[in-house]
């Protein structure tokens, strides 16, 4: 019972950990609910490491886990959801460098608890496939255009027309995210959300869908979504401008400039908290800047715009064909596009060039004839577009060539080996060389074993001779040389062997060799077989020399002892003869 209680308390702590960390960031001091919601969701995205997972990687994970074939209303349990999140983050770690690896278990735990708290607040332990897809596709990294295209592929029919019921379902699921971060009163779901997004249109195609959701401003219920992406883009943007309220000499992130007060600018922290000073008021209209342009760059931009060198009113997104949008449940590859996609790009470029030509013909802001530089801007633009088209074709051809080379290089190697006789000859030579080295190794091992056996025989003979000498002398004073030899003979052999052969002899090489040789060659650091053999030969040579010297010394001692014994016997016999002569009895 105590263990179950500790586990449940630990689970509660893990569930609350993300929300406790979010509260510690003090986002509630932000005055505007749009920025407050975007900052909270951006914090959740980064804390769970979802900003590192591109939308195309997320789509690939859906496909790999079999979600593409499931109905949107099908339910999955929490354990399968955990498996899907595990595959997402483990694949992410494989793509990241080793110095930027993430804590996979922690990311899985935080994101799983957040999803369960958002979509399973009643504790059923299940959620729909569409809810999980909508949440992960919205909160992952990547471009908002790619996300919206994927979402449209999930809520449209086979003709590429949006189904209002599915869009309503998407809004129900995605608007649970602001509610999860306690911003439900500002961005909660209502029954009129669909009609507020598309009040008049009856047939919504992809381009219309993108126009509405990427407009400025977007629909009120989703205004936080593009802002969250802009926050990600300006986190490291530097503005060398002084804040008019906090007097900070530089700004990071957004910069806000008042449209009424000349030269009045605020950093994002002061603007979000509603700070104002002097004649400026919070009711003044402020313009948001996500980048910094120097005065010289601003002047160049204004001149180019006035001379018609820059297009005016660019669309917020590329214009896609009106055909049905293919489902984006396939693996995204940026290496090569399909032929239909290439034709589509060419049509877009041609349409853009025609639009520029029409704007140039109707424009009244033409450069005066008395200027020193008189040039045809539209002609230059058309030339630039033509160059870009040619460059695009060349790049695509090069990509196609590299892909073919890669496919050819990845073919099985046996066929290539059969087509290359030089490679086959080298392989045969290497195999022959390997067999020859193995045979030579076996011969060297056998030779070494024979040498060790001979050495053992010599040492055994020496010991036998020592024992015989000790038996014959019987501890007499004249036996000291022999005794000395018997005591010192094993030591030079052992020391010479141990000093000159610091190798552990393999068991297969010294099979049948006595303990004396094994002891003599069992010390020292390991070496290879060749060194062992050379050292063993040197050791045997030295040992043989020592044995010959000792045998000579033993022979000399034996001769001296025999000479002494012979002299002694002669003296005894002479004394006996002399005693007989002097002690002849008289009767």
Coordinates of C-alpha atoms in Angstrom, one line a residue:
X1 CA 0.0 0.0 0.0
X2 CA 2.8 2.4 0.8
X3 CA 4.5 1.7 -2.5
X4 CA 1.3 2.2 -4.5
X5 CA 0.8 5.5 -2.7
X6 CA 4.3 6.7 -3.5
X7 CA 3.8 5.7 -7.1
X8 CA 0.6 7.6 -7.4
X9 CA 2.0 10.7 -5.7
X10 CA 5.0 10.5 -8.1
X11 CA 2.7 10.4 -11.1
X12 CA 0.8 13.4 -9.8
X13 CA 4.0 15.3 -9.4
X14 CA 5.1 14.4 -12.9
X15 CA 1.7 15.5 -14.3
X16 CA 1.9 18.9 -12.5
X17 CA 5.6 19.4 -13.3
X18 CA 5.1 21.1 -16.7
X19 CA 2.4 23.4 -15.4
X20 CA 4.4 24.3 -12.3
X21 CA 7.4 25.2 -14.5
X22 CA 5.1 27.2 -16.8
X23 CA 3.7 29.2 -13.8
X24 CA 7.2 29.9 -12.7
X25 CA 7.8 31.8 -16.0
X26 CA 5.2 34.4 -14.8
X27 CA 3.5 34.6 -18.2
X28 CA 0.3 35.9 -16.6
X29 CA 1.8 39.4 -16.3
X30 CA 1.5 39.7 -20.1
X31 CA -1.4 42.1 -20.8
X32 CA -2.6 40.8 -24.1
X33 CA -4.2 37.3 -24.2
X34 CA -2.9 36.6 -27.7
X35 CA 0.7 37.0 -26.6
X36 CA 0.1 35.3 -23.3
X37 CA -1.3 32.2 -25.0
X38 CA 1.4 32.1 -27.7
X39 CA 4.2 32.4 -25.0
X40 CA 2.7 29.6 -22.9
X41 CA 2.3 27.2 -25.9
X42 CA 5.8 28.1 -27.1
X43 CA 7.1 27.2 -23.6
X44 CA 5.3 23.8 -23.7
X45 CA 6.7 23.2 -27.2
X46 CA 10.3 23.9 -26.2
X47 CA 10.1 22.2 -22.8
X48 CA 8.9 19.0 -24.5
X49 CA 11.4 19.3 -27.3
X50 CA 8.7 19.4 -29.9
X51 CA 10.3 22.4 -31.6
X52 CA 13.1 20.0 -32.8
X53 CA 10.7 17.7 -34.6
X54 CA 9.8 19.0 -38.1
X55 CA 6.2 18.5 -39.3
X56 CA 7.4 16.2 -42.0
X57 CA 9.2 14.0 -39.4
X58 CA 5.9 14.0 -37.5
X59 CA 4.0 12.8 -40.6
X60 CA 6.6 10.1 -41.1
X61 CA 6.1 9.0 -37.5
X62 CA 2.3 8.8 -38.1
X63 CA 2.9 6.6 -41.1
X64 CA 5.4 4.3 -39.4
X65 CA 3.1 3.7 -36.5
X66 CA 0.1 2.8 -38.7
X67 CA -2.0 5.9 -38.0
X68 CA -2.5 6.8 -41.7
X69 CA -4.7 3.8 -42.2
X70 CA -6.9 4.3 -39.1
X71 CA -10.1 6.2 -39.1
X72 CA -10.0 9.6 -37.5
X73 CA -12.6 8.6 -34.9
X74 CA -10.7 5.5 -33.9
X75 CA -9.4 5.5 -30.3
X76 CA -6.0 4.7 -29.0
X77 CA -5.0 4.0 -25.4
X78 CA -2.3 5.8 -23.4
X79 CA 0.2 2.9 -23.7
X80 CA 0.1 3.1 -27.5
X81 CA 0.3 6.9 -27.4
X82 CA 3.5 6.5 -25.3
X83 CA 4.9 4.1 -27.9
X84 CA 4.3 6.6 -30.6
X85 CA 5.9 9.4 -28.6
X86 CA 8.9 7.1 -27.9
X87 CA 9.4 6.4 -31.6
X88 CA 9.2 10.2 -32.4
X89 CA 11.9 11.2 -29.8
X90 CA 14.2 8.2 -30.4
X91 CA 14.2 9.0 -34.1
X92 CA 14.9 12.6 -33.2
X93 CA 18.0 11.7 -31.2
X94 CA 19.3 9.7 -34.1
X95 CA 19.1 12.9 -36.3
X96 CA 20.7 15.1 -33.7
X97 CA 24.5 15.3 -33.2
X98 CA 25.9 13.6 -30.1
X99 CA 26.6 16.9 -28.4
X100 CA 22.9 17.9 -28.6
X101 CA 21.2 14.7 -27.5
X102 CA 17.9 15.2 -25.5
X103 CA 16.6 13.4 -22.5
X104 CA 14.1 11.1 -24.2
X105 CA 12.4 9.7 -21.1
X106 CA 11.9 13.1 -19.7
X107 CA 10.5 14.5 -23.0
X108 CA 8.1 11.5 -23.4
X109 CA 6.9 11.9 -19.8
X110 CA 6.2 15.6 -20.0
X111 CA 4.5 15.5 -23.4
X112 CA 2.4 12.4 -22.5
X113 CA 1.2 14.0 -19.3
X114 CA 0.3 17.2 -21.2
X115 CA -1.6 15.4 -23.9
X116 CA -3.5 13.3 -21.3
X117 CA -4.4 16.4 -19.3
X118 CA -5.5 18.2 -22.5
X119 CA -7.5 15.5 -24.2
X120 CA -8.4 13.1 -21.5
X121 CA -9.3 15.3 -18.6
X122 CA -12.1 12.8 -17.5
X123 CA -9.6 9.9 -17.2
X124 CA -10.9 7.5 -19.7
X125 CA -7.4 6.5 -20.8
X126 CA -8.2 7.0 -24.5
X127 CA -8.2 9.7 -27.2
X128 CA -9.0 9.8 -30.9
X129 CA -6.5 9.5 -33.7
X130 CA -7.6 12.8 -35.1
X131 CA -7.1 14.6 -31.8
X132 CA -3.5 13.3 -31.5
X133 CA -2.7 14.2 -35.1
X134 CA -4.1 17.7 -34.7
X135 CA -2.3 18.3 -31.5
X136 CA 1.2 17.0 -32.6
X137 CA 0.9 18.6 -36.1
X138 CA 0.1 22.0 -34.5
X139 CA 2.7 21.9 -31.7
X140 CA 5.7 20.4 -33.6
X141 CA 8.3 22.5 -35.4
X142 CA 8.4 23.5 -39.1
X143 CA 6.7 26.1 -41.3
X144 CA 3.1 27.0 -40.6
X145 CA 2.4 26.7 -44.4
X146 CA 3.4 23.0 -44.3
X147 CA 1.3 22.4 -41.2
X148 CA -1.8 24.0 -42.7
X149 CA -1.4 22.0 -45.9
X150 CA -1.2 18.8 -43.9
X151 CA -4.2 19.7 -41.8
X152 CA -6.2 20.6 -45.0
X153 CA -5.4 17.1 -46.4
X154 CA -7.0 15.6 -43.3
X155 CA -10.2 17.7 -43.4
X156 CA -10.9 17.7 -47.2
X157 CA -12.6 15.2 -49.5
X158 CA -11.2 13.4 -52.6
X159 CA -12.0 16.5 -54.7
X160 CA -9.9 18.8 -52.6
X161 CA -12.9 20.6 -51.0
X162 CA -12.9 21.2 -47.3
X163 CA -15.5 19.4 -45.3
X164 CA -17.0 21.8 -42.8
X165 CA -17.8 19.1 -40.3
X166 CA -14.1 18.0 -40.2
X167 CA -12.9 21.6 -39.9
X168 CA -15.3 22.0 -37.0
X169 CA -13.8 18.9 -35.5
X170 CA -10.3 20.3 -36.0
X171 CA -11.2 23.5 -34.2
X172 CA -12.7 21.5 -31.3
X173 CA -9.4 19.6 -30.9
X174 CA -6.9 22.4 -31.5
X175 CA -8.7 24.9 -29.3
X176 CA -8.2 22.6 -26.3
X177 CA -4.6 23.7 -26.3
X178 CA -5.3 27.3 -25.1
X179 CA -7.7 25.8 -22.6
X180 CA -5.0 23.5 -21.3
X181 CA -2.8 26.5 -20.5
X182 CA -5.7 28.3 -18.8
X183 CA -6.6 30.6 -21.7
X184 CA -9.9 29.0 -22.5
X185 CA -12.0 32.1 -21.9
X186 CA -10.2 34.0 -24.6
X187 CA -9.7 31.2 -27.2
X188 CA -12.2 28.5 -26.3
X189 CA -14.3 26.6 -28.8
X190 CA -17.8 28.0 -29.8
X191 CA -20.4 26.7 -32.1
X192 CA -19.9 29.7 -34.4
X193 CA -16.1 29.2 -34.8
X194 CA -16.4 27.7 -38.3
X195 CA -18.6 30.5 -39.6
X196 CA -16.4 33.2 -38.1
X197 CA -13.5 31.7 -40.1
X198 CA -15.4 31.3 -43.3
X199 CA -18.4 33.5 -43.1
X200 CA -19.5 33.5 -46.7
X201 CA -17.6 30.9 -48.7
X202 CA -19.4 27.6 -49.5
X203 CA -16.7 25.8 -51.3
X204 CA -13.3 26.0 -49.6
X205 CA -10.3 24.9 -51.6
X206 CA -6.6 24.8 -50.5
X207 CA -5.7 28.3 -51.6
X208 CA -8.8 29.8 -49.9
X209 CA -8.1 27.9 -46.7
X210 CA -4.5 29.2 -46.7
X211 CA -5.6 32.7 -47.5
X212 CA -7.9 32.8 -44.5
X213 CA -5.7 31.2 -41.9
X214 CA -2.5 33.1 -43.0
X215 CA -4.2 36.4 -43.4
X216 CA -3.3 39.5 -41.3
X217 CA -5.1 39.3 -39.0
X218 CA -6.1 35.6 -39.0
X219 CA -9.4 34.3 -37.6
X220 CA -9.8 35.4 -34.0
X221 CA -10.0 31.9 -32.6
X222 CA -6.6 31.0 -34.2
X223 CA -4.8 34.3 -33.9
X224 CA -2.3 32.7 -31.4
X225 CA -1.1 30.1 -34.0
X226 CA 0.8 32.3 -36.4
X227 CA 2.0 34.4 -33.5
X228 CA 3.6 31.3 -31.9
X229 CA 5.6 30.8 -35.1
X230 CA 6.6 34.4 -35.2
X231 CA 7.9 34.1 -31.6
X232 CA 10.0 31.2 -32.7
X233 CA 11.5 33.2 -35.5
X234 CA 12.4 36.3 -33.5
X235 CA 13.8 34.7 -30.3
X236 CA 17.4 35.5 -31.4
X237 CA 16.8 38.7 -33.4
X238 CA 18.8 41.7 -32.1
X239 CA 17.6 45.4 -32.5
X240 CA 20.3 48.0 -31.8
X241 CA 17.6 50.5 -30.5
X242 CA 17.0 52.0 -27.1
X243 CA 13.7 51.2 -25.4
X244 CA 11.8 54.4 -24.6
X245 CA 10.6 53.0 -21.3
X246 CA 13.2 50.8 -19.6
X247 CA 16.1 52.6 -21.4
X248 CA 17.6 49.3 -22.5
X249 CA 20.2 50.0 -25.2
X250 CA 19.3 46.9 -27.2
X251 CA 16.3 44.7 -27.8
X252 CA 15.8 41.0 -28.4
X253 CA 12.8 39.5 -30.0
X254 CA 10.0 41.8 -31.1
X255 CA 10.3 45.6 -31.4
X256 CA 7.2 47.9 -31.2
X257 CA 7.1 51.3 -32.7
X258 CA 4.3 53.8 -31.9
X259 CA 2.4 55.2 -34.9
X260 CA 1.6 58.4 -33.2
X261 CA 4.6 59.3 -31.0
X262 CA 7.6 60.1 -33.2
X263 CA 10.6 57.9 -32.3
X264 CA 8.8 56.1 -29.5
X265 CA 9.8 52.4 -29.4
X266 CA 9.3 49.7 -26.8
X267 CA 10.9 46.3 -26.3
X268 CA 8.7 43.3 -26.2
X269 CA 8.8 43.0 -22.4
X270 CA 7.6 46.5 -21.8
X271 CA 5.0 46.3 -24.5
X272 CA 3.6 43.0 -23.3
X273 CA 3.3 44.4 -19.8
X274 CA 1.6 47.6 -20.9
X275 CA 4.3 50.0 -19.9
X276 CA 4.1 53.6 -21.2
X277 CA 5.9 56.9 -20.4
X278 CA 5.5 60.5 -21.4
X279 CA 2.8 61.4 -23.9
X280 CA 2.6 57.8 -25.1
X281 CA -0.5 55.8 -24.1
X282 CA -1.4 52.1 -24.3
X283 CA -4.3 53.1 -26.6
X284 CA -1.9 54.2 -29.3
X285 CA -1.5 52.0 -32.3
X286 CA 1.8 50.1 -32.3
X287 CA 3.5 48.4 -35.2
X288 CA 5.3 45.1 -34.6
X289 CA 8.8 44.7 -36.1
X290 CA 10.5 41.3 -36.3
X291 CA 13.8 42.5 -37.8
X292 CA 16.1 45.6 -37.9
X293 CA 16.9 47.6 -40.9
X294 CA 19.5 50.3 -40.9
X295 CA 18.6 53.8 -42.2
X296 CA 20.6 53.2 -45.4
X297 CA 18.8 50.0 -46.0
X298 CA 15.5 51.7 -45.4
X299 CA 16.3 54.4 -48.0
X300 CA 17.4 51.8 -50.5
X301 CA 14.2 49.9 -50.0
X302 CA 12.1 53.0 -50.4
X303 CA 13.9 54.0 -53.6
X304 CA 13.5 50.5 -55.1
X305 CA 9.9 50.5 -54.2
X306 CA 9.2 53.9 -55.7
X307 CA 11.0 53.0 -58.9
X308 CA 8.9 49.8 -59.3
X309 CA 11.9 47.5 -58.8
X310 CA 10.1 45.6 -56.1
X311 CA 6.8 43.8 -56.4
X312 CA 4.0 45.3 -54.4
X313 CA 1.4 43.2 -52.5
X314 CA 3.1 39.8 -52.6
X315 CA 0.8 36.9 -51.7
X316 CA 1.3 35.4 -48.2
X317 CA 1.9 32.0 -49.7
X318 CA 2.5 30.3 -53.0
X319 CA -0.6 29.6 -55.1
X320 CA -1.2 25.9 -55.3
X321 CA -3.2 24.1 -58.1
X322 CA -6.9 23.8 -57.7
X323 CA -6.7 20.0 -57.9
X324 CA -7.2 17.9 -54.9
X325 CA -4.4 18.1 -52.3
X326 CA -2.7 14.8 -51.9
X327 CA -2.7 13.4 -48.3
X328 CA 0.6 14.3 -46.7
X329 CA 1.0 11.0 -44.9
X330 CA 4.1 10.1 -47.0
X331 CA 7.7 10.6 -46.2
X332 CA 8.9 14.0 -47.2
X333 CA 12.0 14.1 -49.3
X334 CA 13.6 17.4 -50.4
X335 CA 15.9 15.8 -52.9
X336 CA 13.7 15.5 -55.9
X337 CA 10.1 16.7 -56.7
X338 CA 7.7 15.0 -59.0
X339 CA 7.2 16.2 -62.6
X340 CA 3.8 17.6 -61.8
X341 CA 5.4 19.6 -59.0
X342 CA 8.0 21.0 -61.4
X343 CA 5.3 22.0 -63.9
X344 CA 3.5 23.7 -61.0
X345 CA 6.5 25.7 -60.1
X346 CA 7.0 26.8 -63.7
X347 CA 3.4 27.9 -63.9
X348 CA 3.8 29.9 -60.7
X349 CA 6.9 31.6 -62.0
X350 CA 5.2 32.4 -65.3
X351 CA 2.1 33.8 -63.5
X352 CA 4.2 35.9 -61.2
X353 CA 6.1 37.3 -64.2
X354 CA 2.8 38.2 -66.0
X355 CA 1.6 39.9 -62.8
X356 CA 4.8 42.0 -62.7
X357 CA 4.5 42.9 -66.3
X358 CA 0.9 44.0 -65.8
X359 CA 1.7 46.1 -62.8
X360 CA 4.6 47.7 -64.6
X361 CA 2.5 48.7 -67.6
X362 CA -0.2 50.2 -65.4
X363 CA 2.2 51.9 -63.0
X364 CA 2.6 55.7 -63.2
X365 CA 5.7 55.8 -60.9
X366 CA 8.2 55.5 -63.7
X367 CA 11.7 57.0 -63.4
X368 CA 12.1 60.3 -65.2
X369 CA 13.9 60.5 -68.5
X370 CA 16.5 63.0 -67.2
X371 CA 18.0 60.7 -64.7
X372 CA 21.5 59.5 -65.4
X373 CA 20.5 55.9 -64.9
X374 CA 17.7 54.9 -67.3
X375 CA 16.9 51.2 -67.2
X376 CA 13.9 49.0 -67.9
X377 CA 13.1 47.4 -64.5
X378 CA 10.5 45.0 -65.9
X379 CA 13.0 43.8 -68.5
X380 CA 15.5 43.1 -65.8
X381 CA 12.9 41.3 -63.7
X382 CA 12.0 39.1 -66.7
X383 CA 15.6 38.3 -67.3
X384 CA 16.1 37.5 -63.7
X385 CA 13.1 35.2 -63.7
X386 CA 14.4 33.4 -66.8
X387 CA 17.8 32.9 -65.2
X388 CA 16.1 31.5 -62.1
X389 CA 14.1 29.1 -64.2
X390 CA 17.2 27.9 -66.0
X391 CA 19.0 27.5 -62.7
X392 CA 16.1 25.6 -61.3
X393 CA 16.1 23.2 -64.2
X394 CA 19.9 22.7 -63.9
X395 CA 19.6 22.0 -60.2
X396 CA 16.8 19.5 -60.7
X397 CA 18.8 17.7 -63.4
X398 CA 21.8 17.5 -61.2
X399 CA 19.7 16.1 -58.4
X400 CA 18.3 13.5 -60.7
X401 CA 21.8 12.6 -61.8
X402 CA 23.0 12.3 -58.2
X403 CA 20.1 10.1 -57.4
X404 CA 20.8 7.7 -60.2
X405 CA 24.4 7.5 -59.2
X406 CA 23.4 6.8 -55.6
X407 CA 21.0 4.1 -56.7
X408 CA 23.7 2.5 -58.9
X409 CA 26.3 2.7 -56.1
X410 CA 23.9 1.0 -53.7
X411 CA 23.5 -2.1 -56.0
X412 CA 24.7 -5.4 -54.6
X413 CA 28.5 -5.8 -54.7
X414 CA 29.0 -9.4 -56.0
X415 CA 28.1 -8.4 -59.5
X416 CA 30.7 -5.6 -59.3
X417 CA 33.3 -8.0 -58.0
X418 CA 32.7 -10.4 -60.9
X419 CA 33.2 -7.5 -63.4
X420 CA 36.5 -6.6 -61.8
X421 CA 39.2 -9.3 -62.3
X422 CA 41.8 -7.2 -60.5
X423 CA 39.7 -7.2 -57.4
X424 CA 39.2 -10.9 -57.6
X425 CA 43.0 -11.5 -58.1
X426 CA 43.7 -9.4 -55.0
X427 CA 41.2 -11.3 -53.0
X428 CA 42.7 -14.7 -54.0
X429 CA 46.2 -13.4 -53.2
X430 CA 45.0 -12.3 -49.8
X431 CA 43.4 -15.6 -49.1
X432 CA 46.6 -17.5 -50.2
X433 CA 48.7 -15.2 -48.0
X434 CA 46.4 -15.8 -45.1
X435 CA 46.7 -19.6 -45.5
X436 CA 50.5 -19.4 -45.8
X437 CA 50.7 -17.3 -42.6
X438 CA 48.5 -19.8 -40.8
X439 CA 50.7 -22.7 -41.9
X440 CA 53.9 -20.9 -40.9
X441 CA 52.4 -20.0 -37.5
X442 CA 51.6 -23.7 -36.9
X443 CA 55.2 -24.7 -37.9
X444 CA 56.7 -22.1 -35.6
X445 CA 54.5 -23.3 -32.7
X446 CA 55.6 -26.9 -33.3
X447 CA 59.3 -25.9 -33.4
X448 CA 59.0 -24.0 -30.3
X449 CA 57.3 -26.9 -28.5
X450 CA 60.1 -29.2 -29.6
X451 CA 62.8 -26.8 -28.3
X452 CA 61.0 -26.6 -25.0
X453 CA 60.9 -30.4 -24.8
X454 CA 64.6 -30.6 -25.5
X455 CA 65.3 -28.0 -22.8
X456 CA 63.3 -30.0 -20.3
X457 CA 65.3 -33.1 -21.1
X458 CA 68.6 -31.3 -20.6
X459 CA 67.4 -29.9 -17.3
X460 CA 66.2 -33.4 -16.2
X461 CA 69.7 -34.8 -17.1
X462 CA 71.3 -32.1 -15.1
X463 CA 69.2 -32.8 -12.1
X464 CA 69.9 -36.6 -12.3
X465 CA 73.7 -35.9 -12.5
X466 CA 73.4 -33.6 -9.4
X467 CA 71.6 -36.3 -7.5
X468 CA 74.3 -38.9 -8.4
X469 CA 77.1 -36.6 -7.4
X470 CA 75.4 -35.9 -4.1
X471 CA 75.0 -39.6 -3.5
X472 CA 78.7 -40.4 -4.3
X473 CA 80.3 -37.6 -2.3
X474 CA 78.2 -38.3 0.8
X475 CA 78.9 -34.8 2.2
X476 CA 82.8 -35.1 2.2
X477 CA 84.9 -31.9 2.1
X478 CA 86.0 -32.8 -1.4
X479 CA 82.4 -32.7 -2.6
X480 CA 82.0 -29.0 -2.3
X481 CA 82.5 -28.2 -6.0
X482 CA 79.9 -30.8 -7.0
X483 CA 77.6 -29.6 -4.3
X484 CA 78.1 -26.0 -5.3
X485 CA 77.3 -26.9 -8.9
X486 CA 74.2 -28.8 -7.8
X487 CA 72.9 -25.8 -5.9
X488 CA 73.7 -23.2 -8.4
X489 CA 72.8 -25.0 -11.6
X490 CA 69.0 -24.4 -11.6
X491 CA 69.3 -20.8 -10.6
X492 CA 71.1 -19.6 -13.8
X493 CA 68.7 -21.6 -15.9
X494 CA 65.7 -20.1 -14.2
X495 CA 67.0 -16.6 -14.1
X496 CA 68.2 -16.7 -17.7
X497 CA 64.9 -18.0 -18.9
X498 CA 62.8 -15.6 -16.8
X499 CA 64.9 -12.7 -17.8
X500 CA 65.2 -13.4 -21.5
X501 CA 61.7 -14.8 -22.1
X502 CA 59.1 -12.5 -20.5
X503 CA 56.3 -14.4 -22.2
X504 CA 53.4 -16.6 -21.2
X505 CA 53.7 -19.7 -23.3
X506 CA 50.4 -20.8 -24.9
X507 CA 49.0 -24.1 -23.7
X508 CA 48.8 -25.6 -27.2
X509 CA 52.5 -24.8 -27.9
X510 CA 53.9 -26.3 -24.7
X511 CA 51.7 -29.4 -24.4
X512 CA 53.8 -32.1 -22.8
X513 CA 56.5 -29.7 -21.5
X514 CA 57.5 -30.1 -17.9
X515 CA 56.7 -27.7 -15.0
X516 CA 60.3 -26.4 -14.9
X517 CA 60.1 -25.0 -18.4
X518 CA 56.6 -23.7 -17.8
X519 CA 57.7 -21.9 -14.7
X520 CA 60.8 -20.5 -16.5
X521 CA 58.6 -19.1 -19.3
X522 CA 55.5 -18.0 -17.3
X523 CA 56.6 -14.5 -16.1
X524 CA 56.7 -11.2 -17.8
X525 CA 54.4 -9.2 -20.1
X526 CA 52.7 -10.9 -23.1
X527 CA 54.4 -10.9 -26.5
X528 CA 53.7 -12.3 -29.9
X529 CA 54.7 -15.8 -31.0
X530 CA 57.7 -14.7 -33.1
X531 CA 59.3 -12.9 -30.2
X532 CA 58.6 -15.8 -27.9
X533 CA 60.4 -18.1 -30.3
X534 CA 63.4 -15.9 -30.7
X535 CA 63.7 -15.4 -27.0
X536 CA 63.2 -19.1 -26.3
X537 CA 66.0 -20.0 -28.8
X538 CA 68.4 -17.5 -27.1
X539 CA 67.4 -18.9 -23.7
X540 CA 68.1 -22.5 -24.9
X541 CA 71.5 -21.4 -26.3
X542 CA 72.5 -19.7 -23.1
X543 CA 71.3 -22.7 -21.1
X544 CA 73.2 -25.1 -23.2
X545 CA 76.4 -23.1 -22.7
X546 CA 75.8 -23.0 -19.0
X547 CA 75.2 -26.8 -19.0
X548 CA 78.4 -27.5 -20.9
X549 CA 80.4 -25.3 -18.5
X550 CA 78.8 -27.0 -15.5
X551 CA 79.4 -30.5 -16.9
X552 CA 83.1 -29.6 -17.5
X553 CA 83.4 -28.4 -13.9
X554 CA 81.7 -31.6 -12.7
X555 CA 84.2 -33.7 -14.7
X556 CA 87.1 -31.8 -13.4
X557 CA 85.9 -32.3 -9.8
X558 CA 85.4 -36.0 -10.4
X559 CA 89.0 -36.3 -11.8
X560 CA 90.5 -34.4 -8.8
X561 CA 88.5 -36.6 -6.4
X562 CA 89.6 -39.8 -8.1
X563 CA 93.2 -38.6 -8.1
X564 CA 93.0 -37.8 -4.3
X565 CA 91.5 -41.3 -3.7
X566 CA 94.2 -42.9 -5.8
X567 CA 96.9 -41.1 -3.9
X568 CA 95.3 -42.1 -0.7
X569 CA 95.2 -45.7 -1.6
X570 CA 98.9 -45.6 -2.6
X571 CA 99.8 -44.0 0.7
X572 CA 97.8 -46.6 2.7
X573 CA 99.4 -49.5 0.7
X574 CA 102.9 -48.1 1.2
X575 CA 102.3 -47.7 4.9
X576 CA 101.1 -51.2 5.2
X577 CA 104.2 -52.5 3.4
X578 CA 106.5 -50.5 5.6
X579 CA 104.7 -51.6 8.7
X580 CA 105.1 -55.2 7.7
X581 CA 108.9 -54.7 7.3
X582 CA 109.4 -53.0 10.6
X583 CA 107.1 -55.2 12.6
X584 CA 108.2 -58.6 11.6
X585 CA 107.7 -60.9 14.7
X586 CA 110.7 -62.7 16.2
X587 CA 110.2 -66.2 17.6

